[in-house]
Amino acid sequence: MPEPDGSPEPQVSERYTQVQSDVLKLKAQLPEEAVSDIVREVLHRVAAERPTNRDPVNQPSRRKVESLCYALISDDPDEGAAFIHDARDDGAALDAIYLNYLAEAAVILGEWWDADHVSFHEVTIASSRIYAILREYSYLFVPRHPVEVKSAIFATVPGEIHTLGVRMAADLFGEEGWNVVVKTGRSHEALMAEITADPCRILGLSAGGAHSAPALARLVMALRVSRPDLRIFLSGQITQVASDLVEMMELDGATSDIDEARLVLQQLWSGLDKQAGPR
């Protein structure tokens, strides 16, 4: 996970509220099986960040993390976020918030879910709040690798069978000076592994109709946890036929128009170039 950049602390904000609301609305529009996959995905990705060597100063007790879990399933939508902000005020480092508080909470919530200690509804809410907290803090992280070349990954959403469009787009952007790597036909796990291992920070996803929404949502949420520095752009028919679902995913850009795609990708690159600073 990228290192914190030392910027001022965020507070419980409209952004946190909006992300949490959008994720819950999105899940309400998807089949229960797809929601279950997304919930497990968020918990799994967050839990996977747990360190093997613990820092005792920033390592909360099991009892304290369980208190965080109860805050995350509370009727008060801000209680979990307030718990995390209090921990920061008490001196917990940002990486400890990610790795020791939220990661441990994800593990415990998974255990509770398997043991029927919490309901599917409660764990859905909790995972949405964990995700919203991560998104709230994501701007504090900078990438491990500087942006060296004008590059992007173009990929089809897992399960998408139409690949001609993404390959044509890659050829077009390649002619315009982009270094584009195309990834099609990957499973969710394979695509996640390849993207998280790649220093490239712009991802162009292609998806067909509304049938791709569950796989797209699962992929986007997993990447937001594992690669908070990644800029994600979406193209394809789904941007027109399921625009309401797409909007809830808080992508960095979405269009089916190639000229608009050129503009958006250039803006994303320019933003990364400025963030990287002089080279």
PDB file of C-alpha atoms in Angstrom:
ATOM      1  CA  MET A   1       0.000   0.000   0.000  1.00  0.00           C
ATOM      2  CA  PRO A   2       1.312   3.510  -0.811  1.00  0.00           C
ATOM      3  CA  GLU A   3       2.877   5.637   1.889  1.00  0.00           C
ATOM      4  CA  PRO A   4       1.019   8.554   3.532  1.00  0.00           C
ATOM      5  CA  ASP A   5       2.050  11.961   2.255  1.00  0.00           C
ATOM      6  CA  GLY A   6       1.699  13.916   5.514  1.00  0.00           C
ATOM      7  CA  SER A   7      -1.241  16.091   4.403  1.00  0.00           C
ATOM      8  CA  PRO A   8      -3.795  17.398   6.927  1.00  0.00           C
ATOM      9  CA  GLU A   9      -6.326  14.980   8.377  1.00  0.00           C
ATOM     10  CA  PRO A  10      -9.737  14.569   6.774  1.00  0.00           C
ATOM     11  CA  GLN A  11     -12.833  14.871   8.940  1.00  0.00           C
ATOM     12  CA  VAL A  12     -16.140  13.020   8.693  1.00  0.00           C
ATOM     13  CA  SER A  13     -17.295  14.777   5.565  1.00  0.00           C
ATOM     14  CA  GLU A  14     -19.869  14.951   2.839  1.00  0.00           C
ATOM     15  CA  ARG A  15     -17.562  12.764   0.747  1.00  0.00           C
ATOM     16  CA  TYR A  16     -17.627   9.969   3.337  1.00  0.00           C
ATOM     17  CA  THR A  17     -21.406  10.225   3.559  1.00  0.00           C
ATOM     18  CA  GLN A  18     -21.765  10.241  -0.224  1.00  0.00           C
ATOM     19  CA  VAL A  19     -19.475   7.249  -0.794  1.00  0.00           C
ATOM     20  CA  GLN A  20     -21.226   5.225   1.893  1.00  0.00           C
ATOM     21  CA  SER A  21     -24.625   6.127   0.440  1.00  0.00           C
ATOM     22  CA  ASP A  22     -23.589   5.342  -3.130  1.00  0.00           C
ATOM     23  CA  VAL A  23     -22.156   1.952  -2.187  1.00  0.00           C
ATOM     24  CA  LEU A  24     -25.300   0.953  -0.315  1.00  0.00           C
ATOM     25  CA  LYS A  25     -27.506   2.130  -3.196  1.00  0.00           C
ATOM     26  CA  LEU A  26     -25.346   0.222  -5.662  1.00  0.00           C
ATOM     27  CA  LYS A  27     -25.578  -2.960  -3.624  1.00  0.00           C
ATOM     28  CA  ALA A  28     -29.358  -2.545  -3.425  1.00  0.00           C
ATOM     29  CA  GLN A  29     -29.508  -2.621  -7.236  1.00  0.00           C
ATOM     30  CA  LEU A  30     -27.473  -5.823  -7.586  1.00  0.00           C
ATOM     31  CA  PRO A  31     -28.454  -9.480  -7.009  1.00  0.00           C
ATOM     32  CA  GLU A  32     -27.843 -10.757  -3.479  1.00  0.00           C
ATOM     33  CA  GLU A  33     -25.207 -13.211  -4.715  1.00  0.00           C
ATOM     34  CA  ALA A  34     -23.288 -10.360  -6.347  1.00  0.00           C
ATOM     35  CA  VAL A  35     -23.554  -8.262  -3.171  1.00  0.00           C
ATOM     36  CA  SER A  36     -22.230 -11.180  -1.138  1.00  0.00           C
ATOM     37  CA  ASP A  37     -19.234 -11.433  -3.489  1.00  0.00           C
ATOM     38  CA  ILE A  38     -18.559  -7.692  -3.154  1.00  0.00           C
ATOM     39  CA  VAL A  39     -18.843  -7.751   0.643  1.00  0.00           C
ATOM     40  CA  ARG A  40     -16.428 -10.665   0.901  1.00  0.00           C
ATOM     41  CA  GLU A  41     -14.133  -8.943  -1.610  1.00  0.00           C
ATOM     42  CA  VAL A  42     -13.878  -5.757   0.458  1.00  0.00           C
ATOM     43  CA  LEU A  43     -13.319  -7.666   3.704  1.00  0.00           C
ATOM     44  CA  HIS A  44     -10.759  -9.950   2.045  1.00  0.00           C
ATOM     45  CA  ARG A  45      -8.787  -7.135   0.402  1.00  0.00           C
ATOM     46  CA  VAL A  46      -8.665  -5.061   3.580  1.00  0.00           C
ATOM     47  CA  ALA A  47      -7.745  -8.078   5.719  1.00  0.00           C
ATOM     48  CA  ALA A  48      -4.970  -9.022   3.283  1.00  0.00           C
ATOM     49  CA  GLU A  49      -3.112  -5.824   4.220  1.00  0.00           C
ATOM     50  CA  ARG A  50      -2.517  -7.019   7.796  1.00  0.00           C
ATOM     51  CA  PRO A  51       1.191  -6.980   8.720  1.00  0.00           C
ATOM     52  CA  THR A  52       2.932 -10.052  10.055  1.00  0.00           C
ATOM     53  CA  ASN A  53       5.079  -7.971  12.415  1.00  0.00           C
ATOM     54  CA  ARG A  54       2.973  -5.853  14.733  1.00  0.00           C
ATOM     55  CA  ASP A  55       3.840  -2.420  16.107  1.00  0.00           C
ATOM     56  CA  PRO A  56       2.689  -2.507  19.755  1.00  0.00           C
ATOM     57  CA  VAL A  57       2.236   1.273  19.853  1.00  0.00           C
ATOM     58  CA  ASN A  58      -0.296   1.239  17.046  1.00  0.00           C
ATOM     59  CA  GLN A  59      -1.734  -2.242  17.550  1.00  0.00           C
ATOM     60  CA  PRO A  60      -5.163  -2.068  19.218  1.00  0.00           C
ATOM     61  CA  SER A  61      -6.369  -4.890  21.435  1.00  0.00           C
ATOM     62  CA  ARG A  62      -8.910  -7.393  20.154  1.00  0.00           C
ATOM     63  CA  ARG A  63     -11.456  -5.804  22.464  1.00  0.00           C
ATOM     64  CA  LYS A  64     -10.862  -2.367  20.967  1.00  0.00           C
ATOM     65  CA  VAL A  65     -11.194  -3.676  17.419  1.00  0.00           C
ATOM     66  CA  GLU A  66     -14.416  -5.426  18.380  1.00  0.00           C
ATOM     67  CA  SER A  67     -15.664  -2.047  19.615  1.00  0.00           C
ATOM     68  CA  LEU A  68     -14.833  -0.682  16.162  1.00  0.00           C
ATOM     69  CA  CYS A  69     -16.799  -3.550  14.583  1.00  0.00           C
ATOM     70  CA  TYR A  70     -19.856  -2.689  16.662  1.00  0.00           C
ATOM     71  CA  ALA A  71     -19.443   0.963  15.650  1.00  0.00           C
ATOM     72  CA  LEU A  72     -19.349  -0.095  11.999  1.00  0.00           C
ATOM     73  CA  ILE A  73     -22.694  -1.909  12.291  1.00  0.00           C
ATOM     74  CA  SER A  74     -24.263   0.782  14.484  1.00  0.00           C
ATOM     75  CA  ASP A  75     -27.506   2.539  13.557  1.00  0.00           C
ATOM     76  CA  ASP A  76     -25.425   5.722  13.469  1.00  0.00           C
ATOM     77  CA  PRO A  77     -23.785   5.807   9.994  1.00  0.00           C
ATOM     78  CA  ASP A  78     -20.962   8.047  11.264  1.00  0.00           C
ATOM     79  CA  GLU A  79     -20.014   6.102  14.408  1.00  0.00           C
ATOM     80  CA  GLY A  80     -17.376   3.938  12.713  1.00  0.00           C
ATOM     81  CA  ALA A  81     -15.758   6.908  10.995  1.00  0.00           C
ATOM     82  CA  ALA A  82     -15.786   8.867  14.269  1.00  0.00           C
ATOM     83  CA  PHE A  83     -14.082   5.910  16.003  1.00  0.00           C
ATOM     84  CA  ILE A  84     -11.274   6.022  13.434  1.00  0.00           C
ATOM     85  CA  HIS A  85     -10.863   9.796  13.714  1.00  0.00           C
ATOM     86  CA  ASP A  86     -10.643   9.454  17.508  1.00  0.00           C
ATOM     87  CA  ALA A  87      -7.920   6.831  17.077  1.00  0.00           C
ATOM     88  CA  ARG A  88      -6.010   9.243  14.847  1.00  0.00           C
ATOM     89  CA  ASP A  89      -6.433  12.011  17.410  1.00  0.00           C
ATOM     90  CA  ASP A  90      -5.009   9.639  20.040  1.00  0.00           C
ATOM     91  CA  GLY A  91      -1.865   9.252  17.948  1.00  0.00           C
ATOM     92  CA  ALA A  92      -2.463   6.157  15.804  1.00  0.00           C
ATOM     93  CA  ALA A  93      -0.422   6.310  12.597  1.00  0.00           C
ATOM     94  CA  LEU A  94      -2.237   6.307   9.279  1.00  0.00           C
ATOM     95  CA  ASP A  95      -0.777   2.962   8.249  1.00  0.00           C
ATOM     96  CA  ALA A  96      -1.955   1.519  11.578  1.00  0.00           C
ATOM     97  CA  ILE A  97      -5.477   2.724  10.798  1.00  0.00           C
ATOM     98  CA  TYR A  98      -5.349   0.781   7.527  1.00  0.00           C
ATOM     99  CA  LEU A  99      -3.388  -2.255   8.663  1.00  0.00           C
ATOM    100  CA  ASN A 100      -4.282  -2.756  12.306  1.00  0.00           C
ATOM    101  CA  TYR A 101      -7.694  -1.198  12.876  1.00  0.00           C
ATOM    102  CA  LEU A 102      -9.630  -1.655   9.641  1.00  0.00           C
ATOM    103  CA  ALA A 103      -7.821  -4.827   8.546  1.00  0.00           C
ATOM    104  CA  GLU A 104      -8.403  -6.474  11.918  1.00  0.00           C
ATOM    105  CA  ALA A 105     -12.030  -5.310  11.888  1.00  0.00           C
ATOM    106  CA  ALA A 106     -12.473  -6.924   8.461  1.00  0.00           C
ATOM    107  CA  VAL A 107     -11.133 -10.219   9.811  1.00  0.00           C
ATOM    108  CA  ILE A 108     -13.382 -10.146  12.869  1.00  0.00           C
ATOM    109  CA  LEU A 109     -16.456  -9.193  10.844  1.00  0.00           C
ATOM    110  CA  GLY A 110     -15.720 -12.104   8.519  1.00  0.00           C
ATOM    111  CA  GLU A 111     -15.493 -14.436  11.505  1.00  0.00           C
ATOM    112  CA  TRP A 112     -18.729 -13.069  12.930  1.00  0.00           C
ATOM    113  CA  TRP A 113     -20.483 -13.469   9.569  1.00  0.00           C
ATOM    114  CA  ASP A 114     -19.365 -17.090   9.240  1.00  0.00           C
ATOM    115  CA  ALA A 115     -20.545 -17.756  12.803  1.00  0.00           C
ATOM    116  CA  ASP A 116     -23.891 -15.963  12.218  1.00  0.00           C
ATOM    117  CA  HIS A 117     -23.002 -13.442  14.926  1.00  0.00           C
ATOM    118  CA  VAL A 118     -23.875 -10.681  12.461  1.00  0.00           C
ATOM    119  CA  SER A 119     -26.451 -10.726   9.682  1.00  0.00           C
ATOM    120  CA  PHE A 120     -25.846 -10.324   5.972  1.00  0.00           C
ATOM    121  CA  HIS A 121     -27.448  -6.882   6.216  1.00  0.00           C
ATOM    122  CA  GLU A 122     -25.126  -5.810   9.044  1.00  0.00           C
ATOM    123  CA  VAL A 123     -21.956  -6.998   7.341  1.00  0.00           C
ATOM    124  CA  THR A 124     -23.061  -5.327   4.116  1.00  0.00           C
ATOM    125  CA  ILE A 125     -23.397  -2.021   5.971  1.00  0.00           C
ATOM    126  CA  ALA A 126     -20.083  -2.528   7.774  1.00  0.00           C
ATOM    127  CA  SER A 127     -18.181  -3.296   4.572  1.00  0.00           C
ATOM    128  CA  SER A 128     -19.689  -0.226   2.936  1.00  0.00           C
ATOM    129  CA  ARG A 129     -18.526   1.942   5.840  1.00  0.00           C
ATOM    130  CA  ILE A 130     -15.025   0.441   5.802  1.00  0.00           C
ATOM    131  CA  TYR A 131     -14.851   1.168   2.094  1.00  0.00           C
ATOM    132  CA  ALA A 132     -16.077   4.740   2.627  1.00  0.00           C
ATOM    133  CA  ILE A 133     -13.452   5.319   5.343  1.00  0.00           C
ATOM    134  CA  LEU A 134     -10.714   4.037   3.043  1.00  0.00           C
ATOM    135  CA  ARG A 135     -11.905   6.339   0.268  1.00  0.00           C
ATOM    136  CA  GLU A 136     -11.982   9.231   2.736  1.00  0.00           C
ATOM    137  CA  TYR A 137      -8.296   8.737   3.504  1.00  0.00           C
ATOM    138  CA  SER A 138      -7.165   7.700   0.017  1.00  0.00           C
ATOM    139  CA  TYR A 139      -5.937  11.170  -0.983  1.00  0.00           C
ATOM    140  CA  LEU A 140      -3.329  11.034   1.794  1.00  0.00           C
ATOM    141  CA  PHE A 141      -1.489   8.260  -0.002  1.00  0.00           C
ATOM    142  CA  VAL A 142       1.097   8.739  -2.712  1.00  0.00           C
ATOM    143  CA  PRO A 143       2.283   5.991  -5.077  1.00  0.00           C
ATOM    144  CA  ARG A 144       5.329   3.840  -4.455  1.00  0.00           C
ATOM    145  CA  HIS A 145       6.520   4.515  -7.991  1.00  0.00           C
ATOM    146  CA  PRO A 146       6.745   7.868  -9.814  1.00  0.00           C
ATOM    147  CA  VAL A 147       4.994   8.275 -13.149  1.00  0.00           C
ATOM    148  CA  GLU A 148       7.726   7.800 -15.742  1.00  0.00           C
ATOM    149  CA  VAL A 149       5.917   7.418 -19.073  1.00  0.00           C
ATOM    150  CA  LYS A 150       2.506   8.262 -20.499  1.00  0.00           C
ATOM    151  CA  SER A 151       1.011   4.864 -19.855  1.00  0.00           C
ATOM    152  CA  ALA A 152      -2.252   3.077 -19.169  1.00  0.00           C
ATOM    153  CA  ILE A 153      -3.685  -0.393 -18.756  1.00  0.00           C
ATOM    154  CA  PHE A 154      -6.728  -1.135 -20.920  1.00  0.00           C
ATOM    155  CA  ALA A 155      -8.722  -4.142 -19.699  1.00  0.00           C
ATOM    156  CA  THR A 156     -12.067  -5.807 -20.137  1.00  0.00           C
ATOM    157  CA  VAL A 157     -14.155  -6.505 -17.063  1.00  0.00           C
ATOM    158  CA  PRO A 158     -14.007 -10.198 -16.068  1.00  0.00           C
ATOM    159  CA  GLY A 159     -16.638 -12.151 -17.972  1.00  0.00           C
ATOM    160  CA  GLU A 160     -16.810  -9.635 -20.828  1.00  0.00           C
ATOM    161  CA  ILE A 161     -16.595 -11.421 -24.181  1.00  0.00           C
ATOM    162  CA  HIS A 162     -16.391  -8.378 -26.470  1.00  0.00           C
ATOM    163  CA  THR A 163     -12.712  -7.454 -26.742  1.00  0.00           C
ATOM    164  CA  LEU A 164     -12.432  -5.831 -30.169  1.00  0.00           C
ATOM    165  CA  GLY A 165     -13.321  -2.355 -28.886  1.00  0.00           C
ATOM    166  CA  VAL A 166     -10.669  -2.274 -26.187  1.00  0.00           C
ATOM    167  CA  ARG A 167      -7.992  -3.512 -28.597  1.00  0.00           C
ATOM    168  CA  MET A 168      -8.960  -0.890 -31.176  1.00  0.00           C
ATOM    169  CA  ALA A 169      -8.841   1.810 -28.485  1.00  0.00           C
ATOM    170  CA  ALA A 170      -5.409   0.621 -27.386  1.00  0.00           C
ATOM    171  CA  ASP A 171      -4.131   0.846 -30.961  1.00  0.00           C
ATOM    172  CA  LEU A 172      -5.581   4.337 -31.328  1.00  0.00           C
ATOM    173  CA  PHE A 173      -4.058   5.638 -28.109  1.00  0.00           C
ATOM    174  CA  GLY A 174      -0.792   3.913 -28.952  1.00  0.00           C
ATOM    175  CA  GLU A 175      -0.614   5.935 -32.163  1.00  0.00           C
ATOM    176  CA  GLU A 176      -1.127   9.076 -30.067  1.00  0.00           C
ATOM    177  CA  GLY A 177       1.892   8.394 -27.862  1.00  0.00           C
ATOM    178  CA  TRP A 178       0.436   6.307 -25.059  1.00  0.00           C
ATOM    179  CA  ASN A 179       2.168   3.175 -23.809  1.00  0.00           C
ATOM    180  CA  VAL A 180      -0.862   0.881 -23.483  1.00  0.00           C
ATOM    181  CA  VAL A 181      -0.928  -2.661 -22.118  1.00  0.00           C
ATOM    182  CA  VAL A 182      -4.067  -4.653 -22.979  1.00  0.00           C
ATOM    183  CA  LYS A 183      -5.502  -7.268 -20.626  1.00  0.00           C
ATOM    184  CA  THR A 184      -8.520  -9.289 -21.768  1.00  0.00           C
ATOM    185  CA  GLY A 185     -10.051 -12.602 -20.800  1.00  0.00           C
ATOM    186  CA  ARG A 186      -8.704 -12.517 -17.239  1.00  0.00           C
ATOM    187  CA  SER A 187     -10.510 -13.847 -14.214  1.00  0.00           C
ATOM    188  CA  HIS A 188     -11.148 -11.426 -11.364  1.00  0.00           C
ATOM    189  CA  GLU A 189      -8.247 -12.756  -9.299  1.00  0.00           C
ATOM    190  CA  ALA A 190      -5.837 -12.824 -12.237  1.00  0.00           C
ATOM    191  CA  LEU A 191      -6.705  -9.274 -13.268  1.00  0.00           C
ATOM    192  CA  MET A 192      -6.392  -8.009  -9.691  1.00  0.00           C
ATOM    193  CA  ALA A 193      -2.975  -9.637  -9.311  1.00  0.00           C
ATOM    194  CA  GLU A 194      -1.675  -8.139 -12.558  1.00  0.00           C
ATOM    195  CA  ILE A 195      -2.987  -4.635 -11.924  1.00  0.00           C
ATOM    196  CA  THR A 196      -1.820  -4.416  -8.312  1.00  0.00           C
ATOM    197  CA  ALA A 197       1.666  -5.537  -9.367  1.00  0.00           C
ATOM    198  CA  ASP A 198       1.890  -2.980 -12.182  1.00  0.00           C
ATOM    199  CA  PRO A 199       3.174   0.542 -11.341  1.00  0.00           C
ATOM    200  CA  CYS A 200       0.926   2.044 -14.046  1.00  0.00           C
ATOM    201  CA  ARG A 201      -1.584   4.385 -12.440  1.00  0.00           C
ATOM    202  CA  ILE A 202      -4.261   4.793 -15.122  1.00  0.00           C
ATOM    203  CA  LEU A 203      -6.691   1.953 -15.819  1.00  0.00           C
ATOM    204  CA  GLY A 204      -9.183   2.010 -18.671  1.00  0.00           C
ATOM    205  CA  LEU A 205     -11.931  -0.579 -18.206  1.00  0.00           C
ATOM    206  CA  SER A 206     -14.350  -1.708 -20.905  1.00  0.00           C
ATOM    207  CA  ALA A 207     -17.738  -3.262 -20.176  1.00  0.00           C
ATOM    208  CA  GLY A 208     -20.793  -4.099 -22.238  1.00  0.00           C
ATOM    209  CA  GLY A 209     -24.313  -3.915 -20.872  1.00  0.00           C
ATOM    210  CA  ALA A 210     -25.830  -3.924 -17.393  1.00  0.00           C
ATOM    211  CA  HIS A 211     -24.949  -7.616 -17.087  1.00  0.00           C
ATOM    212  CA  SER A 212     -21.367  -6.537 -16.390  1.00  0.00           C
ATOM    213  CA  ALA A 213     -22.302  -4.329 -13.421  1.00  0.00           C
ATOM    214  CA  PRO A 214     -21.706  -6.915 -10.637  1.00  0.00           C
ATOM    215  CA  ALA A 215     -18.261  -7.876 -11.947  1.00  0.00           C
ATOM    216  CA  LEU A 216     -17.389  -4.231 -12.548  1.00  0.00           C
ATOM    217  CA  ALA A 217     -18.448  -3.147  -9.047  1.00  0.00           C
ATOM    218  CA  ARG A 218     -16.488  -5.977  -7.436  1.00  0.00           C
ATOM    219  CA  LEU A 219     -13.377  -5.099  -9.428  1.00  0.00           C
ATOM    220  CA  VAL A 220     -13.574  -1.361  -8.793  1.00  0.00           C
ATOM    221  CA  MET A 221     -14.080  -1.753  -5.036  1.00  0.00           C
ATOM    222  CA  ALA A 222     -11.234  -4.248  -4.771  1.00  0.00           C
ATOM    223  CA  LEU A 223      -8.905  -1.894  -6.638  1.00  0.00           C
ATOM    224  CA  ARG A 224      -9.932   1.091  -4.522  1.00  0.00           C
ATOM    225  CA  VAL A 225      -8.789  -0.849  -1.452  1.00  0.00           C
ATOM    226  CA  SER A 226      -5.585  -2.319  -2.905  1.00  0.00           C
ATOM    227  CA  ARG A 227      -4.576   0.553  -5.208  1.00  0.00           C
ATOM    228  CA  PRO A 228      -5.882   3.851  -3.783  1.00  0.00           C
ATOM    229  CA  ASP A 229      -3.519   5.726  -6.131  1.00  0.00           C
ATOM    230  CA  LEU A 230      -5.069   4.222  -9.285  1.00  0.00           C
ATOM    231  CA  ARG A 231      -7.212   6.359 -11.602  1.00  0.00           C
ATOM    232  CA  ILE A 232     -10.032   4.299 -13.112  1.00  0.00           C
ATOM    233  CA  PHE A 233     -11.788   5.203 -16.367  1.00  0.00           C
ATOM    234  CA  LEU A 234     -14.732   3.279 -17.849  1.00  0.00           C
ATOM    235  CA  SER A 235     -15.900   2.972 -21.445  1.00  0.00           C
ATOM    236  CA  GLY A 236     -18.416   0.810 -23.248  1.00  0.00           C
ATOM    237  CA  GLN A 237     -22.153   0.378 -23.622  1.00  0.00           C
ATOM    238  CA  ILE A 238     -22.640   0.088 -19.867  1.00  0.00           C
ATOM    239  CA  THR A 239     -22.015   3.829 -19.510  1.00  0.00           C
ATOM    240  CA  GLN A 240     -25.227   4.442 -21.439  1.00  0.00           C
ATOM    241  CA  VAL A 241     -27.539   1.566 -20.479  1.00  0.00           C
ATOM    242  CA  ALA A 242     -26.650   1.503 -16.767  1.00  0.00           C
ATOM    243  CA  SER A 243     -25.477   5.061 -16.130  1.00  0.00           C
ATOM    244  CA  ASP A 244     -27.151   5.153 -12.703  1.00  0.00           C
ATOM    245  CA  LEU A 245     -25.143   2.150 -11.511  1.00  0.00           C
ATOM    246  CA  VAL A 246     -21.941   3.510 -13.033  1.00  0.00           C
ATOM    247  CA  GLU A 247     -22.383   6.842 -11.263  1.00  0.00           C
ATOM    248  CA  MET A 248     -22.619   5.092  -7.883  1.00  0.00           C
ATOM    249  CA  MET A 249     -19.175   3.524  -8.402  1.00  0.00           C
ATOM    250  CA  GLU A 250     -17.383   6.906  -8.200  1.00  0.00           C
ATOM    251  CA  LEU A 251     -15.120   6.316 -11.157  1.00  0.00           C
ATOM    252  CA  ASP A 252     -12.600   8.927 -12.279  1.00  0.00           C
ATOM    253  CA  GLY A 253     -14.227   9.122 -15.693  1.00  0.00           C
ATOM    254  CA  ALA A 254     -16.801   7.295 -17.821  1.00  0.00           C
ATOM    255  CA  THR A 255     -17.928   7.703 -21.429  1.00  0.00           C
ATOM    256  CA  SER A 256     -18.632   5.731 -24.577  1.00  0.00           C
ATOM    257  CA  ASP A 257     -17.436   8.587 -26.827  1.00  0.00           C
ATOM    258  CA  ILE A 258     -13.865   8.224 -28.084  1.00  0.00           C
ATOM    259  CA  ASP A 259     -13.197  11.984 -28.297  1.00  0.00           C
ATOM    260  CA  GLU A 260     -14.356  12.500 -24.731  1.00  0.00           C
ATOM    261  CA  ALA A 261     -12.259   9.491 -23.686  1.00  0.00           C
ATOM    262  CA  ARG A 262      -9.186  11.186 -25.181  1.00  0.00           C
ATOM    263  CA  LEU A 263      -9.880  14.316 -23.153  1.00  0.00           C
ATOM    264  CA  VAL A 264     -10.544  12.493 -19.884  1.00  0.00           C
ATOM    265  CA  LEU A 265      -7.466  10.284 -20.128  1.00  0.00           C
ATOM    266  CA  GLN A 266      -5.290  13.297 -20.937  1.00  0.00           C
ATOM    267  CA  GLN A 267      -6.685  15.081 -17.875  1.00  0.00           C
ATOM    268  CA  LEU A 268      -5.974  12.048 -15.697  1.00  0.00           C
ATOM    269  CA  TRP A 269      -2.427  11.888 -17.023  1.00  0.00           C
ATOM    270  CA  SER A 270      -1.890  15.618 -16.484  1.00  0.00           C
ATOM    271  CA  GLY A 271      -3.057  15.246 -12.886  1.00  0.00           C
ATOM    272  CA  LEU A 272      -0.620  12.406 -12.256  1.00  0.00           C
ATOM    273  CA  ASP A 273       2.182  14.302 -13.964  1.00  0.00           C
ATOM    274  CA  LYS A 274       1.680  17.286 -11.648  1.00  0.00           C
ATOM    275  CA  GLN A 275       1.448  15.066  -8.586  1.00  0.00           C
ATOM    276  CA  ALA A 276       4.718  13.366  -9.492  1.00  0.00           C
ATOM    277  CA  GLY A 277       6.480  16.731  -9.677  1.00  0.00           C
ATOM    278  CA  PRO A 278       9.686  17.495 -11.611  1.00  0.00           C
ATOM    279  CA  ARG A 279      11.553  14.461 -12.937  1.00  0.00           C
TER     280      ARG A 279
END
